[in-house]
XYZ file of C-alpha atoms in Angstrom:
492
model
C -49.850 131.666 37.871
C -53.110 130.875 35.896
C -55.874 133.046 36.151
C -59.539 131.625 37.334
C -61.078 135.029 36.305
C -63.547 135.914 33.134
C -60.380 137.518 30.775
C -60.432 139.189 27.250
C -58.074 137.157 25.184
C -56.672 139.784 23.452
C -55.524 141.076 26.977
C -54.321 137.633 28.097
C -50.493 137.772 28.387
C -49.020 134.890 30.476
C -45.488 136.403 29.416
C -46.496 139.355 31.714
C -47.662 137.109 34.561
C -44.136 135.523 34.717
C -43.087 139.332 35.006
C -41.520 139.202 31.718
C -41.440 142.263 29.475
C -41.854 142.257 25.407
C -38.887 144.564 24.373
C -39.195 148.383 24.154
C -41.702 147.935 26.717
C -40.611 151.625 28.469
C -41.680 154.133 26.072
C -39.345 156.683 27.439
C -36.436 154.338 26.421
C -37.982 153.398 22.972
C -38.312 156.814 22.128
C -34.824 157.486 22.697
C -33.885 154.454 20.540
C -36.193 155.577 18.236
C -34.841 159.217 18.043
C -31.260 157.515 17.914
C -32.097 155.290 15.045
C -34.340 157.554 12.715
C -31.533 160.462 13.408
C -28.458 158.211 12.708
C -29.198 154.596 11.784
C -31.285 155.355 9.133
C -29.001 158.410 7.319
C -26.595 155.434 7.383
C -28.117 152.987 6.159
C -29.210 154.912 3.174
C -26.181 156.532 2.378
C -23.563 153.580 2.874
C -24.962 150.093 3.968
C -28.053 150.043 1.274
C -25.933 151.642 -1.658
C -23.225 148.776 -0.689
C -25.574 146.103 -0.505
C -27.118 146.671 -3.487
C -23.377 147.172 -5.504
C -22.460 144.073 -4.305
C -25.777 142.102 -5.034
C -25.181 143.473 -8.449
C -22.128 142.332 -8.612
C -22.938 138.752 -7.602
C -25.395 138.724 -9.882
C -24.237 139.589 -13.083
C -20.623 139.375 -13.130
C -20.555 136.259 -10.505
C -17.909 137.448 -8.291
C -18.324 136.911 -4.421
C -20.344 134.080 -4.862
C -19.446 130.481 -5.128
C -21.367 128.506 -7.351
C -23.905 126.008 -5.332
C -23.216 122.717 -5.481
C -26.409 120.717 -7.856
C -28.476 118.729 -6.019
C -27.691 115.221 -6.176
C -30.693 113.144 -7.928
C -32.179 110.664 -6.164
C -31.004 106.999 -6.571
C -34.192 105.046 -5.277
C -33.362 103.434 -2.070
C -30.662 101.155 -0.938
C -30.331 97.772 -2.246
C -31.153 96.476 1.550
C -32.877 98.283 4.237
C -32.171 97.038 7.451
C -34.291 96.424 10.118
C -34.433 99.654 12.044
C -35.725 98.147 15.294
C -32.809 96.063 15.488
C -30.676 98.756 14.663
C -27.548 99.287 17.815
C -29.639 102.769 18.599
C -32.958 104.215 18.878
C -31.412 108.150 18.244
C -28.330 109.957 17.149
C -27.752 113.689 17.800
C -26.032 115.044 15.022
C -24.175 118.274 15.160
C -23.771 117.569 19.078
C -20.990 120.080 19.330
C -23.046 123.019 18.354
C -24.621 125.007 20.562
C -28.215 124.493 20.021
C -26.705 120.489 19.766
C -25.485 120.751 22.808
C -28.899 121.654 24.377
C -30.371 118.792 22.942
C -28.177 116.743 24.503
C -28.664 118.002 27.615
C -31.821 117.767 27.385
C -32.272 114.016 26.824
C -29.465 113.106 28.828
C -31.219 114.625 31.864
C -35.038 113.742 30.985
C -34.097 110.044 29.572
C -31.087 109.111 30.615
C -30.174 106.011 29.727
C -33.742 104.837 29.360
C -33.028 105.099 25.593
C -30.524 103.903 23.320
C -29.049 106.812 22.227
C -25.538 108.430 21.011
C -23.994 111.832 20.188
C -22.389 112.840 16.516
C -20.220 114.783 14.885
C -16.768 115.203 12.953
C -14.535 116.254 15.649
C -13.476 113.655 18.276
C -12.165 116.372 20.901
C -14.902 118.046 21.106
C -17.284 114.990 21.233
C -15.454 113.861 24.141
C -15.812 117.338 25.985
C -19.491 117.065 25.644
C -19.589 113.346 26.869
C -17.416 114.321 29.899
C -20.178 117.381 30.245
C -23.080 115.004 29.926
C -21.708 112.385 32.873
C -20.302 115.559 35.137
C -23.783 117.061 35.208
C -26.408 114.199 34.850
C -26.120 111.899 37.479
C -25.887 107.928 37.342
C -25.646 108.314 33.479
C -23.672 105.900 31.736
C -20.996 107.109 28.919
C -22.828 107.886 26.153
C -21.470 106.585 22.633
C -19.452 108.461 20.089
C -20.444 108.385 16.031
C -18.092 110.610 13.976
C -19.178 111.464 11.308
C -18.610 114.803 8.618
C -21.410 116.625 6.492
C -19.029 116.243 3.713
C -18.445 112.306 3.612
C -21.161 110.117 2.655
C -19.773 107.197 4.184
C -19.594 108.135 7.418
C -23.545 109.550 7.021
C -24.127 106.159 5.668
C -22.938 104.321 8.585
C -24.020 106.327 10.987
C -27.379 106.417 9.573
C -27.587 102.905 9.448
C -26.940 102.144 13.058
C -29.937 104.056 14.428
C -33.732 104.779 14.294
C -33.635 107.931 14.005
C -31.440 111.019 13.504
C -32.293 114.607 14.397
C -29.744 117.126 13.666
C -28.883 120.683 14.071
C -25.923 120.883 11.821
C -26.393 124.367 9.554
C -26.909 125.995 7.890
C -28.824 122.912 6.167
C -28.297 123.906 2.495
C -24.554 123.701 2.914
C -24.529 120.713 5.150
C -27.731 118.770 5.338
C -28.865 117.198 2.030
C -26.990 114.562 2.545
C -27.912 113.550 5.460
C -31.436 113.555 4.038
C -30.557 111.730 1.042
C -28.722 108.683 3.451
C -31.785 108.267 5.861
C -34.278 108.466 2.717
C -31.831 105.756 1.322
C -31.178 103.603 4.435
C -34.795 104.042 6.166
C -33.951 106.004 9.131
C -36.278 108.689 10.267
C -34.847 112.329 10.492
C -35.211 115.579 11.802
C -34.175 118.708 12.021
C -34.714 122.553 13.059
C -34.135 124.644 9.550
C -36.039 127.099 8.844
C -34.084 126.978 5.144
C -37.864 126.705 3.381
C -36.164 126.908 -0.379
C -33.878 123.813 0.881
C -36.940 122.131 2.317
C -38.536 122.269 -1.142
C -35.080 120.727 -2.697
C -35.366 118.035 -0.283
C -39.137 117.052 -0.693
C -38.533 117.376 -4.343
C -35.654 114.967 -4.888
C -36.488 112.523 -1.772
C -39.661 112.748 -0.760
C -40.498 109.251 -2.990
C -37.150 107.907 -1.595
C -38.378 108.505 1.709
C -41.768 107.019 1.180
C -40.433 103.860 -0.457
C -37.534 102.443 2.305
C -40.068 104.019 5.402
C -38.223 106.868 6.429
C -40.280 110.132 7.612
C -38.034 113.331 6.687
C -39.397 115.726 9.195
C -38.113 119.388 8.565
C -39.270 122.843 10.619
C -39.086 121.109 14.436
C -38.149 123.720 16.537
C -39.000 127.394 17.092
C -39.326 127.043 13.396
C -42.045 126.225 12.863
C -43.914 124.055 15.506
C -45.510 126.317 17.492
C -47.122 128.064 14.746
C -47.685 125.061 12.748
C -49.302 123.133 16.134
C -51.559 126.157 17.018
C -53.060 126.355 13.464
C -54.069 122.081 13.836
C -55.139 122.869 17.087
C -57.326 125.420 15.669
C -58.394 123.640 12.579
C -59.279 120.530 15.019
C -61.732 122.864 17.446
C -63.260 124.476 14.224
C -64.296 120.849 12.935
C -65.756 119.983 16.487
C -68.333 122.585 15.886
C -69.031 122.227 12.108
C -67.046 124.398 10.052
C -63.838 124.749 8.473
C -60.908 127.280 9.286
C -60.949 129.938 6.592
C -58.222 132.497 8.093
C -55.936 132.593 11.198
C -53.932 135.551 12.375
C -50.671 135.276 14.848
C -49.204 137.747 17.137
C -46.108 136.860 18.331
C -44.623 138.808 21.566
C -41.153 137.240 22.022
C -37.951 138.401 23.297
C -34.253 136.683 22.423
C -30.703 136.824 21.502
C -29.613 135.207 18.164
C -27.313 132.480 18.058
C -23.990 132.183 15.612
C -25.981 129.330 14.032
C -28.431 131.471 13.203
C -26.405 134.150 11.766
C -24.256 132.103 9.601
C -27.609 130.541 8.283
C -29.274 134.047 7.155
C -26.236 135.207 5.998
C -25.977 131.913 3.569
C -29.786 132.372 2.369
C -28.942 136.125 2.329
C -25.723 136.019 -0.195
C -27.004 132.657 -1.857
C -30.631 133.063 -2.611
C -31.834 130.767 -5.695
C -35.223 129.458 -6.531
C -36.306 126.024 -6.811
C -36.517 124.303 -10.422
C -38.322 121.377 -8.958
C -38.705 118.235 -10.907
C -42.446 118.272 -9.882
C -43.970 121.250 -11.915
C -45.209 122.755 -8.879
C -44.027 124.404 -5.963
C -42.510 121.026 -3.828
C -44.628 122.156 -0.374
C -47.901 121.752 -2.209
C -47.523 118.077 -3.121
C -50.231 115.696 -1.164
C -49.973 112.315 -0.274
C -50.906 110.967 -3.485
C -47.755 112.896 -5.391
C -50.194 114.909 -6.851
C -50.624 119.000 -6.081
C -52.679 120.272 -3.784
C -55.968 121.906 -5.254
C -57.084 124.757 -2.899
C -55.761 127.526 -2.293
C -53.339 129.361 0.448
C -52.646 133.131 1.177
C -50.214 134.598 3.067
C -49.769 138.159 5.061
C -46.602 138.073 7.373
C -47.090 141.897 8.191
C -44.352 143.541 6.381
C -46.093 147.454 7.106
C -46.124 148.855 10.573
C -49.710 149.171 11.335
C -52.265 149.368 14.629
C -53.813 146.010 14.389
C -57.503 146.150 16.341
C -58.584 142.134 16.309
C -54.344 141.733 18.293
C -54.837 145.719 19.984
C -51.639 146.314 19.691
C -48.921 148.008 16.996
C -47.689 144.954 14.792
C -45.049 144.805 12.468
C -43.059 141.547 10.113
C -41.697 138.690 12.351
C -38.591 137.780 10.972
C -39.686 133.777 10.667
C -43.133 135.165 9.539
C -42.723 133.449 5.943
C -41.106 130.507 7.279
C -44.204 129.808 9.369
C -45.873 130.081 6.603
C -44.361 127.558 4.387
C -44.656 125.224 7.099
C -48.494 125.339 7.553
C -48.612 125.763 3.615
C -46.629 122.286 3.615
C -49.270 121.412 6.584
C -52.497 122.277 5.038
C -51.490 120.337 1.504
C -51.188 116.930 3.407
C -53.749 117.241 5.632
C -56.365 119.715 4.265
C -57.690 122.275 6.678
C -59.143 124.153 4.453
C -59.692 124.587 0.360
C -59.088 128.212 0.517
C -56.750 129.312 3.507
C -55.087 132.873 4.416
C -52.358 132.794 6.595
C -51.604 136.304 8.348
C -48.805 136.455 10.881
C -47.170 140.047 12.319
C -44.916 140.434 15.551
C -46.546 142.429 18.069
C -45.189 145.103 19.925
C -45.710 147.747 23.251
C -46.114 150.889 21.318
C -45.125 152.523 17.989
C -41.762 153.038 18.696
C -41.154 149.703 19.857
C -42.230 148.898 16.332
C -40.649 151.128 14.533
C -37.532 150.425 16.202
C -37.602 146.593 15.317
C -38.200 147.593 11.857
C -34.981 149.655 11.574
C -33.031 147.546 13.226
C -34.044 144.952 11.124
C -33.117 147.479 7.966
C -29.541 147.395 9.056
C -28.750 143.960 9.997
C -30.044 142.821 6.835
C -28.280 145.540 5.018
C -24.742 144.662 7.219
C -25.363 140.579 6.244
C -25.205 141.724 2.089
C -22.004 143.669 2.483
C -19.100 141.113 3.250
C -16.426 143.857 4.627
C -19.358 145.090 7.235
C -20.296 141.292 8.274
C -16.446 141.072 9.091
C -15.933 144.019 10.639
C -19.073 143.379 12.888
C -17.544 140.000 13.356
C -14.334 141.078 14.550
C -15.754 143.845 16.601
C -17.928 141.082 18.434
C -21.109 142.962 17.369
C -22.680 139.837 15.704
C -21.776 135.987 17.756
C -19.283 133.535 15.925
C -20.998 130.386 15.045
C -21.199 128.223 17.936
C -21.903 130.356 20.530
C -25.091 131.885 21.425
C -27.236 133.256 24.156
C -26.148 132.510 28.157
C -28.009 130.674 30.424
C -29.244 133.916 32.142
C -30.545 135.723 28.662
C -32.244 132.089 27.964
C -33.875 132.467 31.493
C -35.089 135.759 30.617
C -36.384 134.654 26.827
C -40.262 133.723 26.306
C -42.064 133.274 23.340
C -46.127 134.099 23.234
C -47.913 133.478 20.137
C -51.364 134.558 20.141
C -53.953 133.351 17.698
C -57.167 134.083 15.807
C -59.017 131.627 13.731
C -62.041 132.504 11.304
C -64.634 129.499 10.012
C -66.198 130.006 6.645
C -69.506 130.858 9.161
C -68.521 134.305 10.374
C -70.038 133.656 14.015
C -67.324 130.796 14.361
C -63.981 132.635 15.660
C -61.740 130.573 18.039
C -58.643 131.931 19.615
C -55.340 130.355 21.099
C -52.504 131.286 23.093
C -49.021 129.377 22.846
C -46.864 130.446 25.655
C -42.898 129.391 26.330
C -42.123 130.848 29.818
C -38.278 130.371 28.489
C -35.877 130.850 25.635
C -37.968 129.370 22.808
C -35.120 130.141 20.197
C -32.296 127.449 20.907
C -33.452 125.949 24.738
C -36.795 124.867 23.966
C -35.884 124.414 20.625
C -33.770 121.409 21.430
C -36.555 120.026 23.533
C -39.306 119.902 20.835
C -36.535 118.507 18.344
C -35.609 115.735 20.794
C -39.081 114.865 21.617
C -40.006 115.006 18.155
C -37.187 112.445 17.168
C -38.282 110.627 20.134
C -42.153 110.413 18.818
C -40.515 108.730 15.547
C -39.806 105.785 17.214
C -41.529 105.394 19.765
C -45.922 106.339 19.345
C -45.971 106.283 23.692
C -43.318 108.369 24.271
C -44.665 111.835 25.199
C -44.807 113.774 22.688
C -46.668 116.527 24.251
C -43.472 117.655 26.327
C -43.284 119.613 23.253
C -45.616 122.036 24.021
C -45.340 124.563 26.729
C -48.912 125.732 26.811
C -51.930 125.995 24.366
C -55.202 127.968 24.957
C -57.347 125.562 22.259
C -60.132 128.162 22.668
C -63.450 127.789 21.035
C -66.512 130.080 21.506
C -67.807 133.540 22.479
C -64.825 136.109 23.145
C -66.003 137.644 26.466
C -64.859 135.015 28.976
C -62.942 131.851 29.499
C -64.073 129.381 31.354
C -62.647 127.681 34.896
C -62.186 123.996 33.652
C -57.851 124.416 33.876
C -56.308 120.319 33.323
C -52.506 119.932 33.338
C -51.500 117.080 31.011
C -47.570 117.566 32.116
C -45.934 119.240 35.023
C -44.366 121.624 32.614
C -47.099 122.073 30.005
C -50.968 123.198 30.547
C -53.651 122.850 28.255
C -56.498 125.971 28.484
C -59.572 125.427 26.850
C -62.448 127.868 26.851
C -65.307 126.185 28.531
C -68.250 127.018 26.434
């Protein structure tokens, strides 16, 4: 499955190796898609869904119907009076949110890599459906012990509280985060208990390293936001980069992603776009400044960071291939913004990220699809009749076993230096469903790394091409550091 041959990186697809195709792959069927969608989709879009949209944004806007008002952000308090010891705390993890469906991956996940090697216990509000998943955990992992219960709701404090204070660390899945998660933050900033989470709610992020960010700092907790699909993979490769480009001198100056990925969309996911969709607001922070930009020293970060998430169709000749806007292009972006302000890559950084596709129509396609799900989220009696109809998944189901199976995510990278000779390229590869599977595995193993520095933490990555030098060839020097994770790097 890995080449030993001279390759073109820009022709190096591991996705198609596993004999996995990026969608519209068959032109013959993306031009009949396309032909269906520019014929019909579009008409309707802009003759009912946009004209909808944009009478009910109005609405919500200026005469406040349809929209409750958000609830203010709590101010910080400082920390608690007393901050336990966390390593004599009754657990080492909690999953919270262990009834929903990317929650109940993570469980599965540990249960089956750690067993009961950790001290560990499930969470959430509803008892019944706690105990289904503990009955699922012993059924299918064996000579695993009953793993504990915590209930505990979003909505009261005292539970968070005291389930915060039993354990280490939390990591969560319980969204969308700027209806249920801040406080949750607020408890482990508090109470000292590391936390993360998989949102990829970047205005919420901001809240939460506005108001707690000094909490955190002052009773030891590390709040640790964007750890799954969004926005690790991105966020790793551009470090990755950023390391190889020091090794040889310079400094990164520009990186460019192409992501090939195919998946279904969860309920989770839904209910969380659909929430930033109808509740968009922008930050006041407290700060001055935008929240991602503050350093380690509380002050903002000098340099300067660009962004181009690829929101034109275009032929793109550096990625050879039609590219259009990833739908978590911006969210990857905040992340490495966040990133690059605490640990520097680069003064003056531009951040381009597009999602790459077979042909035009492939592209084209995405785009108007895209068009009409975002139009169908903005009008509330087209989200419920697509809801009833089944046409978009209920929150807390999502994609089967078999469409995970079939799911791979392959994000292919370009770095720049400052010295135009310096380019460096990457390839991240998930052979599975990056989305909600692997998801749960980089947020458990990133809890995990929170507590423990020798657990290993590089079960998080599937595979990385750190490449550094000339573009004609790669080298032969292939080293596995995992069974399920291989580490290319160009052998210059």
């Amino acid at each position: 499955r890995i080449p030993n041959l001279p390759i073109i990186m820009a022709d190096f697809n591991p996705h198609a190796s596993d004999g996995k195709r990026m969608p519209g792959h068959n032109r013959s069927k993306a031009i009949r898609s396309f032909l269906g969608l520019a014929l019909v989709g579009m008409p309707v879009f802009f003759t009912v869904i946009l004209p909808a949209a944009i009478t009910f944004t109005i609405a919500k806007k200026f005469l406040g119907i349809l929209k409750p008002k958000p609830d203010p952000l709590p101010p910080p308090r400082g920390t608690a009076t007393t901050v336990s010891n966390p390593a004599s705390r009754e657990y080492d993890l909690v999953v919270f949110g262990a009834t929903g469906f990317t929650g109940k991956l993570a469980a599965r996940y540990i249960a089956r890599q750690y067993g009961n090697g950790i001290k560990w216990a499930i969470a959430g509000r509803n008892t019944k459906k706690l105990e289904t998943i503990q009955a699922d955990l012993e059924d299918t992992t064996p000579n695993l012990s009953k793993i504990p219960i915590i209930i505990a709701d979003s909505n009261n404090s005292e539970s968070l509280r005291q389930m915060v204070c039993q354990t280490r660390v939390v990591i969560t899945t319980a969204g969308p985060f700027d209806m249920y998660g801040t406080e949750l933050v607020r408890q482990c900033a508090e109470n000292g208990t590391h936390y993360c989470d998989i949102t990829g709610e970047t205005e919420w992020v901001r809240k939460m390293v506005d108001a707690y960010d000094e909490v955190a700092k002052a009773s030891g907790a590390k709040i640790v936001h964007l750890c799954g699909h969004d926005s690790i993979p991105w966020d790793l490769s551009v470090f990755k980069l950023s390391e190889k480009m020091k090794e040889r001198g310079d400094t990164l100056r520009e990186v460019k992603f192409f992501d090939a990925v195919l998946g279904q969309a969860s309920g989770g996911t839904i209910a969380t776009a659909m929430h930033h969709i109808n509740n968009k607001t922008g930050v006041k922070s407290r700060l001055g400044f935008d929240p991602l930009l503050k350093t380690t020293t509380g002050q903002k970060f000098a340099g300067k960071f660009m962004t181009d998430t690829g929101l034109k169709l275009k032929y793109d000749n550096d990625g050879k291939c039609w590219t259009g806007v990833f739908v978590m292009g911006t969210v990857n972006a905040s992340c490495v913004r966040r990133s690059n302000a605490i640990l520097n890559y680069s003064d003056s950084l531009i951040y381009r990220e597009s999602h790459k596709h077979p042909n035009f129509f492939a592209a084209a396609n995405a785009l108007m699809q895209l068009m009409l799900l975002g139009g169908i989220i903005a009008v509330p009696p087209l989200k419920w009749l697509c809801f009833k109809m089944g046409v978009l998944p209920k929150p807390g189901s999502g994609p089967s076993e078999k469409q995970m199976d079939k799911g791979f995510l392959q994000i292919s990278g370009i770095g720049y230096g400052t010295n135009e000779a310096n380019k460096m390229e990457s390839v991240f590869y998930f052979p599975t469903d990056a989305g909600y599977r692997d998801t749960a595995r980089m947020l458990s193993e990133s809890g995990l790394r929170l507590f423990d520095k020798e657990s290993l933490f590089y079960l998080v990555f599937h595979r990385i091409d750190a490449c550094s030098g000339k573009q004609q060839n790669v080298g032969q020097n292939w080293g596995y550091i995992y069974s399920s994770s291989v580490f290319w790097r160009r052998n210059c």
